[in-house]
Short mmCIF file of N, CA and C in Angstrom, two decimals:
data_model
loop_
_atom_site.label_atom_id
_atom_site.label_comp_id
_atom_site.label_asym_id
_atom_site.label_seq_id
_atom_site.Cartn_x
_atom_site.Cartn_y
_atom_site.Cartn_z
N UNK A 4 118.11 121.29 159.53
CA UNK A 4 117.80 120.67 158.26
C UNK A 4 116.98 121.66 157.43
N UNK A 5 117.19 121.57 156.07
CA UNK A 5 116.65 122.75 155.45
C UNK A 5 115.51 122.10 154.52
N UNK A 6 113.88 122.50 154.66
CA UNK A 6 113.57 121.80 154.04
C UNK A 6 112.95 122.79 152.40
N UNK A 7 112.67 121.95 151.66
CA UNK A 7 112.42 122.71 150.28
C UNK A 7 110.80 123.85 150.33
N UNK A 8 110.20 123.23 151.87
CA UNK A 8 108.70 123.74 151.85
C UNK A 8 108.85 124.83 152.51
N UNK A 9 110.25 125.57 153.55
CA UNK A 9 110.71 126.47 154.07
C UNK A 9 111.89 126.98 153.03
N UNK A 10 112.11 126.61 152.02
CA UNK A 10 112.54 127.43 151.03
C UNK A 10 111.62 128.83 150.29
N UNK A 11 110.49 127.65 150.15
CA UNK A 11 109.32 128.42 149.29
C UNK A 11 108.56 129.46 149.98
N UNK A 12 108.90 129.20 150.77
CA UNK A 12 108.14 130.66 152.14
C UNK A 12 107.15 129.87 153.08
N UNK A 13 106.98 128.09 153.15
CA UNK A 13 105.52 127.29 153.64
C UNK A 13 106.34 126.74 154.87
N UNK A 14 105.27 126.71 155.70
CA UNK A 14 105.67 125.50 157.01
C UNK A 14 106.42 124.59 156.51
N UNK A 15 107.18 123.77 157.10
CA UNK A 15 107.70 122.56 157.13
C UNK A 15 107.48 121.78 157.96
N UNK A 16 107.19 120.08 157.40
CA UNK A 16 106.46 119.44 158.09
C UNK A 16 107.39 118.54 157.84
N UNK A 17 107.43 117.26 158.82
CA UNK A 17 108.98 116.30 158.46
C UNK A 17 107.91 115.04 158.11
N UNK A 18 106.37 114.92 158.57
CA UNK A 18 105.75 114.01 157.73
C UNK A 18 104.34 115.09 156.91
N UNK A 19 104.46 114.14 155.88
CA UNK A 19 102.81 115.13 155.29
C UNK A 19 101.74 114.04 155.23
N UNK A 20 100.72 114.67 156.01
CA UNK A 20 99.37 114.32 156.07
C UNK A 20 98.76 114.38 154.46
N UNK A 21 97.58 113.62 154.65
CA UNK A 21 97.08 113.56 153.17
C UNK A 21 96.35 114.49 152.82
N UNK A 22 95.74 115.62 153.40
CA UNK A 22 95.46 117.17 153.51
C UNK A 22 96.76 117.85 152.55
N UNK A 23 97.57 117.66 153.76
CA UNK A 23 98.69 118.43 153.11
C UNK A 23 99.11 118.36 151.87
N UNK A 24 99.48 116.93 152.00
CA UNK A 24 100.14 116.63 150.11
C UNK A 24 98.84 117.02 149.09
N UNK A 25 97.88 116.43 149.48
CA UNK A 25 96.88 117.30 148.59
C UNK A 25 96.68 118.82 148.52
N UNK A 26 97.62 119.77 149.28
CA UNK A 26 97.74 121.08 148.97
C UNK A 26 98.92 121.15 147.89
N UNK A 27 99.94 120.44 148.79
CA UNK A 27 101.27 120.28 147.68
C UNK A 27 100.81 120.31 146.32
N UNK A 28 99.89 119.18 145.95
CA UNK A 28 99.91 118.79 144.43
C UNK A 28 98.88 119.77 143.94
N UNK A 29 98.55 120.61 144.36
CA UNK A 29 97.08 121.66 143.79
C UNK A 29 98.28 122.66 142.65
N UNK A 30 99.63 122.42 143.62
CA UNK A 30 100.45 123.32 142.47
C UNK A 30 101.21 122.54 141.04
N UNK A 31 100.71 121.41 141.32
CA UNK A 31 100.87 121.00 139.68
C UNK A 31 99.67 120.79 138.66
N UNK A 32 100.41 121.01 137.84
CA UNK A 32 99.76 121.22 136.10
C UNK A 32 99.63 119.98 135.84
N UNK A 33 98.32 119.43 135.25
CA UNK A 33 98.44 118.35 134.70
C UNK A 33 96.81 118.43 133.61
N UNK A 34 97.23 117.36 132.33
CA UNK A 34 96.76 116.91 131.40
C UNK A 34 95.28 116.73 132.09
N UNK A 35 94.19 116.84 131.60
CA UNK A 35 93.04 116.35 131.90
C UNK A 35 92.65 114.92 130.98
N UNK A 36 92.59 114.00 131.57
CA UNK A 36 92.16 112.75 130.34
C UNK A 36 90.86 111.83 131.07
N UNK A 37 90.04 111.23 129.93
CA UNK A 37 89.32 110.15 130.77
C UNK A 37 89.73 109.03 130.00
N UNK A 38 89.71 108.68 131.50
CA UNK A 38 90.31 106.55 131.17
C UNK A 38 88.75 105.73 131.11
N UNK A 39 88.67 104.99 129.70
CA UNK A 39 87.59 104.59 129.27
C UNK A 39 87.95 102.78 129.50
N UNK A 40 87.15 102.40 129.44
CA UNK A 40 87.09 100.82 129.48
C UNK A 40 86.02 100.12 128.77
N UNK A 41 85.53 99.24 128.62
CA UNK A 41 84.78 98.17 128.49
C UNK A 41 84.71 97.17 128.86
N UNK A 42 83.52 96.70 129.75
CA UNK A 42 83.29 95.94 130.90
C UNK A 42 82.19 94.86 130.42
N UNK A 43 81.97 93.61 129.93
CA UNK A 43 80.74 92.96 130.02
C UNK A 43 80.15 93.81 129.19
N UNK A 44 80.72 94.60 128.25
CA UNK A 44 79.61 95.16 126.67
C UNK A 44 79.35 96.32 127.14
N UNK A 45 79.91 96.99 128.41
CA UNK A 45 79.17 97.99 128.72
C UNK A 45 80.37 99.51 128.64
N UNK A 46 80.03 100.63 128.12
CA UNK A 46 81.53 101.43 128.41
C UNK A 46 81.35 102.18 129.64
N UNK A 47 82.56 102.33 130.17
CA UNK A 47 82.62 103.49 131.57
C UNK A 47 83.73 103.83 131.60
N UNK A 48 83.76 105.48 131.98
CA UNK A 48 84.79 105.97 131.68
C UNK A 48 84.80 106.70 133.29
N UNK A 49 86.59 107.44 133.38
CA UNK A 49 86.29 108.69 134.48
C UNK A 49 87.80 109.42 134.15
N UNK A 50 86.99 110.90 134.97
CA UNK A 50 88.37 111.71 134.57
C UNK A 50 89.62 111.44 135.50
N UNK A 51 90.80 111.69 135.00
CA UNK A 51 92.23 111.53 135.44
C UNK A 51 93.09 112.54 135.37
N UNK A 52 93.57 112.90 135.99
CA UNK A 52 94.70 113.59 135.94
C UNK A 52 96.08 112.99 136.07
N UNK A 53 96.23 111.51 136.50
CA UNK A 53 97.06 110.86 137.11
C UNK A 53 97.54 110.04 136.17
N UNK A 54 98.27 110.65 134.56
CA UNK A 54 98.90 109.99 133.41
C UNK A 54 100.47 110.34 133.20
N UNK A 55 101.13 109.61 132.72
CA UNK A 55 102.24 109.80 132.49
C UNK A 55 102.88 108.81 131.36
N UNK A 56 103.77 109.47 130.64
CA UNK A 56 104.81 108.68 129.84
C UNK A 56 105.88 107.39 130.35
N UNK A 57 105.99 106.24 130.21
CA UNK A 57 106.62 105.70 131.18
C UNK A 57 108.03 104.88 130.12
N UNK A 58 107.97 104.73 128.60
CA UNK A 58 108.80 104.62 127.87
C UNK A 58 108.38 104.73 126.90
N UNK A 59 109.39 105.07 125.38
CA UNK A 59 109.17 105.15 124.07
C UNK A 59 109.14 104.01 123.61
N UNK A 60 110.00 102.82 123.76
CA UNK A 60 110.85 101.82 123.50
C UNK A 60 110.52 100.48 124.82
N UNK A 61 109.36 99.57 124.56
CA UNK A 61 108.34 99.84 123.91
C UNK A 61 107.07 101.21 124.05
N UNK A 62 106.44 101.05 123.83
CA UNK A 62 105.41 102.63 124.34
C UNK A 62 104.88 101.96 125.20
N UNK A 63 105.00 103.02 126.11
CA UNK A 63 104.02 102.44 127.20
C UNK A 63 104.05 103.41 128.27
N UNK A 64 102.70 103.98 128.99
CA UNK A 64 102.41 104.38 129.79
C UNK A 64 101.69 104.14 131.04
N UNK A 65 101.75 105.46 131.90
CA UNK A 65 100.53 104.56 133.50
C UNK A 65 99.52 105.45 133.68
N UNK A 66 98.81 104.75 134.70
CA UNK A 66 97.64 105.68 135.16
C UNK A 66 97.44 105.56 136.21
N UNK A 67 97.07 106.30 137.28
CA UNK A 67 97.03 105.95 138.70
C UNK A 67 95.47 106.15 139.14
N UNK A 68 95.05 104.96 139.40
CA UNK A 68 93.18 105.49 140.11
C UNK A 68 93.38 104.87 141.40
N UNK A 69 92.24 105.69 142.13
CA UNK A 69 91.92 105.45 143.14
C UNK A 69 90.94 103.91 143.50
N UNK A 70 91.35 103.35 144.65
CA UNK A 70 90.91 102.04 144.50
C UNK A 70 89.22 101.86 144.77
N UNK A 71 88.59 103.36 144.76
CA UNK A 71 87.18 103.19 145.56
C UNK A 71 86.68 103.85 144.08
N UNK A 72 87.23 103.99 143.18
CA UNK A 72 86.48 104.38 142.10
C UNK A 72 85.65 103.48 141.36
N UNK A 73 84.78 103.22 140.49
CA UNK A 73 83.85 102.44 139.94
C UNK A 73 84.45 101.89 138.71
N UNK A 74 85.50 102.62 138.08
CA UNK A 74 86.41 102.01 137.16
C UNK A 74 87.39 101.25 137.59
N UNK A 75 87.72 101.22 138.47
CA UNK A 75 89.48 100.42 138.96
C UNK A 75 89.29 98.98 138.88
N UNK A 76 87.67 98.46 139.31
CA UNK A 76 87.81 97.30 139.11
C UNK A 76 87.32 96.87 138.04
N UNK A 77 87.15 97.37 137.29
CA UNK A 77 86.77 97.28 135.77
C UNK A 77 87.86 96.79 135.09
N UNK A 78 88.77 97.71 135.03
CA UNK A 78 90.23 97.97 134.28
C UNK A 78 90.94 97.25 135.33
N UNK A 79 90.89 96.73 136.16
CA UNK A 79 91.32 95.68 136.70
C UNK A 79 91.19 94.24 136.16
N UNK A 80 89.81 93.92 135.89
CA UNK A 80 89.68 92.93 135.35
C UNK A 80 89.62 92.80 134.00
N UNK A 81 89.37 94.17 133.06
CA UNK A 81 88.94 93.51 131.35
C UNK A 81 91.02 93.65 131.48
N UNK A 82 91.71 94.84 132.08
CA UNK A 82 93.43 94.62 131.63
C UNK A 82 93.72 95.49 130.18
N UNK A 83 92.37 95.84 129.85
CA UNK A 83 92.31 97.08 128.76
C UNK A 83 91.83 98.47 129.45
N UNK A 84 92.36 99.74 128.77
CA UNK A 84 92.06 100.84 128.56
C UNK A 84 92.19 102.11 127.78
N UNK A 85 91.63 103.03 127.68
CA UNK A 85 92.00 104.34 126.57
C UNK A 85 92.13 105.57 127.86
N UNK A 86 93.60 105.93 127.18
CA UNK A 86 93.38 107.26 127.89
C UNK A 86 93.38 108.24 127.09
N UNK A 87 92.43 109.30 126.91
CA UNK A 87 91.42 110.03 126.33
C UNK A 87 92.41 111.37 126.69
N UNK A 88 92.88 112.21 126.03
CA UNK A 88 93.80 113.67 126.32
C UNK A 88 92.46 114.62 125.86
N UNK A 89 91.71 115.27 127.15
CA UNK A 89 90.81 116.46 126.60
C UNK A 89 91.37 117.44 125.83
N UNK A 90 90.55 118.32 124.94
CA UNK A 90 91.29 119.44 123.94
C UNK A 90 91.06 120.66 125.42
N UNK A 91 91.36 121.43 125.04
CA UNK A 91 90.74 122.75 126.35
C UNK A 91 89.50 123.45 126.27
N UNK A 92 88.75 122.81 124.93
CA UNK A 92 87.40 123.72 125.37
C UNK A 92 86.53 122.23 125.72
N UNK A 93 86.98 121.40 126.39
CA UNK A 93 86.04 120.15 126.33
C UNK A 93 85.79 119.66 128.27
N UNK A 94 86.01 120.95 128.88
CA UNK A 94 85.79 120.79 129.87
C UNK A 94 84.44 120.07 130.74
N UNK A 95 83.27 120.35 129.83
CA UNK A 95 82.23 119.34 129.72
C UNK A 95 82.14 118.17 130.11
N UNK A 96 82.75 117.74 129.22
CA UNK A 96 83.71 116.25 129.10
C UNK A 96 83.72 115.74 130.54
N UNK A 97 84.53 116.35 130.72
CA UNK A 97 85.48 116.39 132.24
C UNK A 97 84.74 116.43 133.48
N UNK A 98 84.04 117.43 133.42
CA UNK A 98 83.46 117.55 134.73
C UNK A 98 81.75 116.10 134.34
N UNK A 99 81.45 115.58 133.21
CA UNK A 99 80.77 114.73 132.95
C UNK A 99 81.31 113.40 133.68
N UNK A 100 82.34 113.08 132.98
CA UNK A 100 83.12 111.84 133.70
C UNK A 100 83.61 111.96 134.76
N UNK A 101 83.52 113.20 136.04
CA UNK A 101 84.16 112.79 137.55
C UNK A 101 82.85 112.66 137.87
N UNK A 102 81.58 112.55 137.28
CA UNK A 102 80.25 112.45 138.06
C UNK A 102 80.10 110.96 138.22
N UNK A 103 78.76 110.65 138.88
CA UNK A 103 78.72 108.84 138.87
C UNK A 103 77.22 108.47 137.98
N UNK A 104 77.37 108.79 137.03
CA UNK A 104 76.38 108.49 135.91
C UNK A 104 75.85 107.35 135.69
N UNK A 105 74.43 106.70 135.69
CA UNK A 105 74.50 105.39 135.10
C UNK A 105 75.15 105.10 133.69
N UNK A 106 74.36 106.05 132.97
CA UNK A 106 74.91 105.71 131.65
C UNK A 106 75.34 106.83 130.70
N UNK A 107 76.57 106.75 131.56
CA UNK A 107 77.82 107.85 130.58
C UNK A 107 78.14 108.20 129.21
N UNK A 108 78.34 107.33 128.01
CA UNK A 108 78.17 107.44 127.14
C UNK A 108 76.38 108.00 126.14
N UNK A 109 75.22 108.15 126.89
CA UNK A 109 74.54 108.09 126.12
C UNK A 109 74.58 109.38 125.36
N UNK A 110 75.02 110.43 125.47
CA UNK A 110 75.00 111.85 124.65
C UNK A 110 76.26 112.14 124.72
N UNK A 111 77.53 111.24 124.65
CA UNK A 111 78.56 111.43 124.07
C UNK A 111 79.35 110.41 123.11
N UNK A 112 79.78 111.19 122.08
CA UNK A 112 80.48 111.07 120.52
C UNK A 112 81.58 109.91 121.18
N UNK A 113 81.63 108.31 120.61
CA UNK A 113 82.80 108.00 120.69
C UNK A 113 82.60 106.88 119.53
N UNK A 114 83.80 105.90 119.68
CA UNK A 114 83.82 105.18 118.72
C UNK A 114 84.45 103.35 119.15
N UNK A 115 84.10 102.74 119.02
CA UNK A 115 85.12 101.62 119.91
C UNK A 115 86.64 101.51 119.31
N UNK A 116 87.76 101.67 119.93
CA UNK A 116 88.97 101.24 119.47
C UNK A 116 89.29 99.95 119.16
N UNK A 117 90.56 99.53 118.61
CA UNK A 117 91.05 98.40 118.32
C UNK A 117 90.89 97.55 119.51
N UNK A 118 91.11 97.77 120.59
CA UNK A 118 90.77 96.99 121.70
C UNK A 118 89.24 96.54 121.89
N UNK A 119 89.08 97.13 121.41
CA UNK A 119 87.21 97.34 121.86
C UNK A 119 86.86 98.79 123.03
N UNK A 120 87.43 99.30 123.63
CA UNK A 120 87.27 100.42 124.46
C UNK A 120 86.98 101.61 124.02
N UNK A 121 86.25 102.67 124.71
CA UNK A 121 85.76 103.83 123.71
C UNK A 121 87.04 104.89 123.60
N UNK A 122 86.53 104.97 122.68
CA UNK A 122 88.14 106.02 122.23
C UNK A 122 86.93 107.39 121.93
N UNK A 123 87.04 108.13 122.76
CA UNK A 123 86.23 109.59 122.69
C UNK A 123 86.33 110.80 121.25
N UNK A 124 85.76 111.13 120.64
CA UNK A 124 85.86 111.89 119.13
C UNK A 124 86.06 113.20 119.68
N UNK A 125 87.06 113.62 118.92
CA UNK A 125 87.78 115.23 119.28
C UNK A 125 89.16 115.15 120.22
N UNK A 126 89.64 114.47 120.82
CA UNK A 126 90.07 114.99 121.86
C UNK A 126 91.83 115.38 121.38
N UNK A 127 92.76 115.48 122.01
CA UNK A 127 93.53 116.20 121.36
C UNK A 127 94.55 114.88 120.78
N UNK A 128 94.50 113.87 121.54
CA UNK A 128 94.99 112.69 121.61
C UNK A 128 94.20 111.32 122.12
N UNK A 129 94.53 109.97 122.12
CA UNK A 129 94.47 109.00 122.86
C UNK A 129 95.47 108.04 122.67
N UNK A 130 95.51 107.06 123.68
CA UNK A 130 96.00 105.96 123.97
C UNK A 130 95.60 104.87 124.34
N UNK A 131 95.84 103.57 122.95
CA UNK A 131 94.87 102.29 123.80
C UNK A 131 96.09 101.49 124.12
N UNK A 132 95.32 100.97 125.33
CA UNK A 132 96.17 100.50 125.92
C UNK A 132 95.68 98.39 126.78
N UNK A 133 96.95 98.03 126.94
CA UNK A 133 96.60 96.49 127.06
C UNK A 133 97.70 96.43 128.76
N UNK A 134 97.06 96.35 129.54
CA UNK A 134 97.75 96.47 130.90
C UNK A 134 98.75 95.63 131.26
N UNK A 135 99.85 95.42 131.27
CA UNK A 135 100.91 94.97 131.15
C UNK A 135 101.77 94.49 132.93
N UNK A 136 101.04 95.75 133.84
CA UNK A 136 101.36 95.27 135.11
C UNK A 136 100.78 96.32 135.99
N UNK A 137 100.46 96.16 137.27
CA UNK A 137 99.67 97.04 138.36
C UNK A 137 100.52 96.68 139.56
N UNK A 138 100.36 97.90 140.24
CA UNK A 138 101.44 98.33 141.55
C UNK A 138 100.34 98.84 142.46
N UNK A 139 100.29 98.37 143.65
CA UNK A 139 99.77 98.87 144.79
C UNK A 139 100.51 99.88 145.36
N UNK A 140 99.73 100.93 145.47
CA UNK A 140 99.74 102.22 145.97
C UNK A 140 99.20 102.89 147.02
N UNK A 141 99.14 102.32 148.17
CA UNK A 141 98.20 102.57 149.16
C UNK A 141 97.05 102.67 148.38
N UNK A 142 96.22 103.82 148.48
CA UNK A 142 94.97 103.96 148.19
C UNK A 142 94.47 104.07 147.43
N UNK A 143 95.63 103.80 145.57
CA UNK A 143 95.93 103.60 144.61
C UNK A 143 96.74 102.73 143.98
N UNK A 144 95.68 102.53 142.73
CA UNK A 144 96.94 101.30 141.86
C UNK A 144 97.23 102.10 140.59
N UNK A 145 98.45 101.77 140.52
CA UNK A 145 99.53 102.20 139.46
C UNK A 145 99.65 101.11 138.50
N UNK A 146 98.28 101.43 137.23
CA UNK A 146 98.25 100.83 136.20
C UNK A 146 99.30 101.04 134.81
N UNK A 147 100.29 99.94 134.28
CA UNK A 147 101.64 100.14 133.27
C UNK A 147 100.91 99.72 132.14
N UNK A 148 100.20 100.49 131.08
CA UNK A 148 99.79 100.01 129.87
C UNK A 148 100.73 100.02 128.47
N UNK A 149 100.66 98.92 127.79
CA UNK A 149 101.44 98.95 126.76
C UNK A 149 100.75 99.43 125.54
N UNK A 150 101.04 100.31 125.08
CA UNK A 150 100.03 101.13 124.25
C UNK A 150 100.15 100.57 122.72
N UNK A 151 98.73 99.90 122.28
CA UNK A 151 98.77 98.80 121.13
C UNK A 151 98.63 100.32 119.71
N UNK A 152 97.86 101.43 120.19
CA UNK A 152 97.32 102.11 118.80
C UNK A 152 97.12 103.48 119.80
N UNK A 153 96.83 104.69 118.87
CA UNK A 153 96.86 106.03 119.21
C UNK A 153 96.69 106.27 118.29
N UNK A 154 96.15 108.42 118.43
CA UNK A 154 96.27 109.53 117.60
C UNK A 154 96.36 110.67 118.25
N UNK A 155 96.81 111.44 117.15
CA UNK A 155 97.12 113.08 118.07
C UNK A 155 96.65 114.05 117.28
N UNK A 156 96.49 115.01 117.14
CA UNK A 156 96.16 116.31 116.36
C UNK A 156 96.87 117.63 117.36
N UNK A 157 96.73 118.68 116.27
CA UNK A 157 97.35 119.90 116.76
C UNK A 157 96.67 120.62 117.56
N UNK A 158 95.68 120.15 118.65
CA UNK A 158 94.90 121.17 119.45
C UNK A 158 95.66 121.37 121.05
N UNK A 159 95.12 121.95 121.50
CA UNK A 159 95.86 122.42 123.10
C UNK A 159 95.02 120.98 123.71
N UNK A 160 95.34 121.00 124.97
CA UNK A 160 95.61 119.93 126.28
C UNK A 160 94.31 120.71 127.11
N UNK A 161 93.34 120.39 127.56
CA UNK A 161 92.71 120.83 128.91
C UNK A 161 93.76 120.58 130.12
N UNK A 162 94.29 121.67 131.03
CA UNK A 162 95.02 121.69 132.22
C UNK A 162 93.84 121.51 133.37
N UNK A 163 94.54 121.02 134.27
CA UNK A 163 93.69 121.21 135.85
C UNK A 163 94.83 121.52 136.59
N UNK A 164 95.12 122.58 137.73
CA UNK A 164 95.49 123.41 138.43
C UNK A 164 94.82 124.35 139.45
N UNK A 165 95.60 124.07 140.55
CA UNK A 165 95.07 124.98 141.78
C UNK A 165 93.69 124.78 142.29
N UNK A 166 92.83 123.47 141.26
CA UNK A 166 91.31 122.82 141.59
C UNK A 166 90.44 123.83 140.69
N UNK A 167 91.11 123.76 139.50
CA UNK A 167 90.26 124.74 138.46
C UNK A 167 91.28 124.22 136.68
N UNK A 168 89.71 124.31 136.02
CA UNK A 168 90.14 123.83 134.84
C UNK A 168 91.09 124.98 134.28
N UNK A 169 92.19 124.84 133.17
CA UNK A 169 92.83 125.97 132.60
C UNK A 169 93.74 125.58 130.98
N UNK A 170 93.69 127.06 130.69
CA UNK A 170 94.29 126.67 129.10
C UNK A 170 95.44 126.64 128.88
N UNK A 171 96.52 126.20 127.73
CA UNK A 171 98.07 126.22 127.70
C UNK A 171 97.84 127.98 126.90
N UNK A 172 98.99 128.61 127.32
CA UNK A 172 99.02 129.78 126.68
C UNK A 172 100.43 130.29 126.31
N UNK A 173 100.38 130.23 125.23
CA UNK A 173 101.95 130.58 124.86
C UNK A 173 102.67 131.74 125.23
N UNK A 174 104.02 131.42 125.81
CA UNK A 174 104.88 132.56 126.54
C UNK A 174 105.58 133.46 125.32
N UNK A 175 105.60 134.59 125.43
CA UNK A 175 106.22 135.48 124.04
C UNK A 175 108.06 135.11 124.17
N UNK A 176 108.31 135.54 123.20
CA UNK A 176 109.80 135.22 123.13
C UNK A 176 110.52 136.34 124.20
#
């Protein structure tokens, strides 16, 4: 049997440990965002990497958190959230919201969205969102938000890769 991880020049393993797949995924690129909420009047946010597009028609996207995080049951219960697209020099940001802060917002710029949730100032994009359905994921839930309002601007994306922040850089023709 030929597998794709002995294609690439790597061991092959016929099950992957959660070590492992967490090496696997160090080789993908992904968006840096924080998923914000509002809880009982209070905001809390944390960083994500775990966003995706899930249709145009209606809009709507997911987010995947971990179930031991301090947000999951938040956004579990208000069923609202913003996902926040960092620009690339806002790494700050980022490494601010994977910390466990009491009070996260106090020296950062945001604004409440149409939902009521903080929608963060600068970032390259957001998405508010009204939770529409959740999937158990082993050790994660796979939140489907139907996205009520947004904005975007022309700035780059903060990347995370290989367990290090990084910039989009344009390939020459």
């Amino acid at each position: 049997m030929s597998h794709l991880l002995q294609n690439a020049g790597l061991p092959a393993t016929d099950v992957l440990n959660a070590l492992a797949f967490k090496q696997l995924m160090r080789g993908v690129a992904s968006s840096v965002s924080v998923v914000t909420t509002f809880h009982h009047g209070i905001p809390h946010g944390m960083t994500a990497t775990a966003f995706s597009s899930v249709s145009a028609d209606p809009p709507t996207v997911l987010i995947v958190l971990n179930k031991g995080t301090r947000s999951h049951p938040l956004i579990s219960e208000s069923r609202r959230f913003v996902v926040n697209v960092l620009r690339d020099d806002q790494r700050e940001l980022g490494n601010h919201f994977s910390g466990k802060l009491d009070d996260q917002f106090a020296a950062v710029d945001y604004h409440a969205g149409q939902l009521g949730a903080p929608v963060l100032d600068g970032v390259v994009s957001y998405f508010e969102c009204e939770t529409v359905d959740a999937f158990d994921a082993g050790s994660h839930t796979i939140f489907v938000g139907r996205v009520v309002a947004g904005a975007t601007n022309e700035t780059s994306p903060l990347l995370y890769h290989d367990g290090q922040y990084k910039a989009v850089l344009p390939l020459s023709n």
